[in-house]
Amino acid sequence: MRRALIVIGKAPEPGTTKTRLVPFLAPDEASALYRAFLLDAIHLGLQLGWERTSMVHPRGAGSALKAIVPRQVKLIEQHAGGLGGALAFAFEHHFEEGFERVVLIGSDNPTLPAEPIEQACAALDSYDVSIGPTSDGGYYLIGLRRPHLELFEAIDWSTPRVCAQTLARAQQLGLRVRAVREWYDVDGPADLERLHRELRSAPEVIAPNTRAVLRSLGVAATTTGA
């Protein structure tokens, strides 16, 4: 069984990444934190031991990403605009290469464990779609066993309706869906505080890049008790 894990993300650049953390963090600090999120997501993908770990990114970001992403990760420049187009392109590309199970995750969930990804892949033996909802109404994971690209049409991206609309879309298309456990995106200061609380009680091996950046920024001291 040919399996691929896709991380969708972008190059960490001040002023364009994690802007909702500004002014709580300076733009360069928010960018450094996103870089750590991205590296932790990629590290998680590589730990799975699947045939392929890829990163799909916007046009023009390849050079910057090549400098920070491990060489065994395949960088793929997306050809379509918008999040829906990027997701459709990511799945289409991998199914055209012959992969039979394709799972895509975001890069905003640095403490995400491997178990939901593995469960999502296993679910595709019996279901058409696997999905991991986020606490804000979106999803951090989606898996397919066929290129059902219509799933990404007519969705109000970047709204709390994304997951519900995707499930409704799957029903319209006659696709069977299996949900895995809910997780959370780290987008704003409240999410950062939640992340800090989680890391305080988590083993040191969890999100090592994120943990290191938070310590270097002194975020632990500034968020405790907030």
Coordinates of C-alpha atoms in Angstrom, one line a residue:
M1 CA 0.0 0.0 0.0
R2 CA 1.5 3.3 -1.1
R3 CA 1.0 6.0 1.5
A4 CA 1.8 9.7 1.4
L5 CA 1.6 12.3 4.1
I6 CA 1.3 15.9 2.9
V7 CA 2.0 19.0 5.0
I8 CA 0.5 22.1 3.6
G9 CA 2.2 25.3 4.6
K10 CA 4.2 28.3 3.4
A11 CA 7.6 29.9 3.9
P12 CA 8.0 31.6 7.3
E13 CA 8.3 35.3 6.6
P14 CA 7.7 38.2 9.0
G15 CA 4.5 40.0 8.3
T16 CA 2.9 37.1 6.4
T17 CA 2.9 34.2 8.8
K18 CA 1.0 34.0 12.1
T19 CA -0.2 37.6 11.9
R20 CA -2.9 37.0 14.5
L21 CA -0.1 36.6 17.1
V22 CA 1.0 40.2 16.4
P23 CA 1.3 42.4 18.4
F24 CA 1.5 39.8 21.2
L25 CA 4.6 38.7 19.4
A26 CA 6.7 40.9 17.0
P27 CA 6.4 39.9 13.3
D28 CA 9.8 38.2 13.3
E29 CA 9.0 36.3 16.5
A30 CA 5.7 35.1 15.0
S31 CA 7.6 34.0 11.9
A32 CA 10.1 32.1 13.9
L33 CA 7.4 30.4 15.8
Y34 CA 5.6 29.3 12.6
R35 CA 8.9 28.0 11.3
A36 CA 9.1 25.8 14.4
F37 CA 5.4 24.7 13.9
L38 CA 6.3 23.7 10.3
L39 CA 9.4 21.8 11.2
D40 CA 7.5 19.9 13.9
A41 CA 4.8 18.9 11.5
I42 CA 7.3 17.7 9.0
H43 CA 9.2 15.8 11.7
L44 CA 6.0 14.1 12.6
G45 CA 5.4 13.1 9.0
L46 CA 8.9 11.6 8.6
Q47 CA 8.4 9.6 11.8
L48 CA 5.5 7.8 10.3
G49 CA 7.8 6.0 7.9
W50 CA 5.5 6.2 4.9
E51 CA 6.8 6.1 1.4
R52 CA 6.4 9.9 0.9
T53 CA 6.4 13.0 3.0
S54 CA 5.6 16.1 0.9
M55 CA 5.1 19.7 1.5
V56 CA 2.8 21.7 -0.8
H57 CA 3.5 25.4 -0.8
P58 CA 2.6 28.6 -2.7
R59 CA 4.5 29.7 -5.8
G60 CA 7.8 31.4 -5.1
A61 CA 8.4 29.8 -1.7
G62 CA 10.5 26.9 -2.8
S63 CA 14.0 28.5 -2.3
A64 CA 13.2 29.6 1.2
L65 CA 11.7 26.3 2.2
K66 CA 14.6 24.3 0.6
A67 CA 16.9 26.0 3.1
I68 CA 15.0 24.8 6.1
V69 CA 13.2 21.6 5.2
P70 CA 14.9 18.2 5.4
R71 CA 16.1 16.9 2.1
Q72 CA 13.9 13.8 2.2
V73 CA 10.8 15.9 2.1
K74 CA 9.5 16.5 -1.4
L75 CA 8.6 20.2 -2.0
I76 CA 5.7 20.7 -4.4
E77 CA 4.7 24.1 -5.7
Q78 CA 0.9 24.5 -5.9
H79 CA -0.5 25.5 -9.3
A80 CA -3.9 26.7 -8.1
G81 CA -4.8 29.7 -6.0
G82 CA -6.7 29.7 -2.8
L83 CA -6.8 27.0 -0.1
G84 CA -9.4 24.9 -1.9
G85 CA -7.4 24.9 -5.0
A86 CA -4.2 24.0 -3.1
L87 CA -5.9 21.0 -1.4
A88 CA -7.3 19.7 -4.6
F89 CA -4.0 20.1 -6.4
A90 CA -2.1 18.3 -3.5
F91 CA -4.4 15.3 -3.7
E92 CA -4.5 15.2 -7.5
H93 CA -0.7 15.3 -7.7
H94 CA -0.2 12.4 -5.3
F95 CA -2.9 10.2 -6.8
E96 CA -1.5 10.8 -10.3
E97 CA 1.8 9.5 -8.9
G98 CA 0.2 6.2 -7.9
F99 CA -0.3 6.7 -4.1
E100 CA -3.3 4.8 -2.7
R101 CA -3.7 6.5 0.6
V102 CA -3.1 10.2 0.9
V103 CA -3.4 12.1 4.2
L104 CA -2.9 15.9 4.4
I105 CA -2.3 17.9 7.6
G106 CA -1.8 21.6 8.3
S107 CA 1.2 23.2 9.9
D108 CA -0.6 25.0 12.8
N109 CA -0.8 22.0 15.2
P110 CA 2.8 21.5 16.6
T111 CA 1.8 19.0 19.4
L112 CA -0.3 16.8 17.1
P113 CA 0.5 13.1 17.8
A114 CA 0.9 10.4 15.2
E115 CA -2.1 8.4 16.3
P116 CA -4.8 10.5 14.6
I117 CA -2.9 10.4 11.3
E118 CA -2.4 6.6 11.5
Q119 CA -6.1 6.2 12.4
A120 CA -7.1 8.4 9.5
C121 CA -5.1 6.3 7.1
A122 CA -6.4 3.0 8.4
A123 CA -10.0 4.4 8.2
L124 CA -9.5 4.7 4.4
D125 CA -9.7 1.0 4.1
S126 CA -13.4 1.2 4.8
Y127 CA -14.3 4.9 4.3
D128 CA -13.9 7.3 1.4
V129 CA -12.8 10.3 3.5
S130 CA -11.2 10.7 6.9
I131 CA -11.2 14.0 8.7
G132 CA -9.8 15.6 11.8
P133 CA -11.9 18.5 13.0
T134 CA -10.5 21.5 14.9
S135 CA -12.0 23.2 17.8
D136 CA -12.7 26.4 15.8
G137 CA -14.8 24.7 13.1
G138 CA -12.1 23.8 10.6
Y139 CA -10.1 20.7 10.2
Y140 CA -6.4 19.9 10.7
L141 CA -6.4 16.7 8.7
I142 CA -8.2 15.2 5.7
G143 CA -7.5 11.9 4.0
L144 CA -8.7 10.3 0.7
R145 CA -8.3 7.0 -1.1
R146 CA -9.5 8.4 -4.4
P147 CA -9.2 11.9 -5.9
H148 CA -12.6 13.2 -4.9
L149 CA -11.6 16.8 -5.8
E150 CA -15.2 18.1 -5.8
L151 CA -15.0 17.8 -2.0
F152 CA -13.0 21.1 -1.9
E153 CA -15.6 23.1 -3.9
A154 CA -18.2 25.5 -2.5
I155 CA -16.5 25.8 0.9
D156 CA -16.2 29.1 2.8
W157 CA -12.5 28.7 3.6
S158 CA -11.0 30.3 6.7
T159 CA -14.4 30.4 8.5
P160 CA -15.9 28.3 11.3
R161 CA -18.1 26.6 8.7
V162 CA -15.3 24.7 6.9
C163 CA -15.7 21.3 8.6
A164 CA -19.5 21.3 8.6
Q165 CA -19.6 22.3 4.9
T166 CA -17.0 19.7 4.0
L167 CA -19.1 17.0 5.7
A168 CA -22.2 18.2 4.0
R169 CA -20.3 18.2 0.7
A170 CA -19.2 14.7 1.2
Q171 CA -22.8 13.6 1.9
Q172 CA -23.9 15.3 -1.4
L173 CA -21.2 13.3 -3.2
G174 CA -22.2 10.1 -1.6
L175 CA -18.9 9.7 0.2
R176 CA -18.5 7.8 3.5
V177 CA -16.6 9.8 6.2
R178 CA -14.8 8.8 9.3
A179 CA -13.8 11.4 11.9
V180 CA -10.7 11.1 14.1
R181 CA -10.1 13.0 17.3
E182 CA -10.5 16.8 17.5
W183 CA -7.4 18.9 17.8
Y184 CA -6.7 22.7 17.8
D185 CA -4.9 25.2 15.6
V186 CA -2.5 27.7 17.2
D187 CA -3.6 31.0 15.6
G188 CA -4.0 33.6 18.3
P189 CA -2.8 34.5 21.8
A190 CA -5.4 32.3 23.5
D191 CA -4.3 29.3 21.4
L192 CA -0.7 30.1 22.3
E193 CA -1.6 29.9 26.0
R194 CA -3.3 26.6 25.5
L195 CA -0.1 25.3 23.7
H196 CA 2.0 26.5 26.6
R197 CA -0.1 24.7 29.1
E198 CA 0.0 21.5 27.1
L199 CA 3.8 21.6 26.7
R200 CA 4.3 22.2 30.4
S201 CA 3.0 18.7 31.0
A202 CA 4.1 17.0 27.8
P203 CA 7.3 15.0 27.4
E204 CA 10.2 16.9 26.1
V205 CA 10.2 15.0 22.8
I206 CA 6.8 16.6 21.9
A207 CA 7.2 19.5 19.5
P208 CA 10.9 20.1 20.1
N209 CA 11.3 22.9 17.6
T210 CA 8.3 24.8 19.0
R211 CA 9.4 24.3 22.6
A212 CA 12.8 25.7 21.8
V213 CA 11.5 28.8 20.1
L214 CA 9.0 29.5 22.9
R215 CA 11.8 29.3 25.4
S216 CA 14.1 31.5 23.4
L217 CA 11.3 34.1 23.1
G218 CA 10.4 34.0 26.7
V219 CA 6.8 33.2 25.9
A220 CA 6.5 30.8 28.7
A221 CA 7.2 33.5 31.2
T222 CA 4.8 36.0 29.6
T223 CA 1.9 33.7 29.1
T224 CA 1.8 31.9 32.4
G225 CA -1.1 33.0 34.4
A226 CA -2.6 35.1 31.6

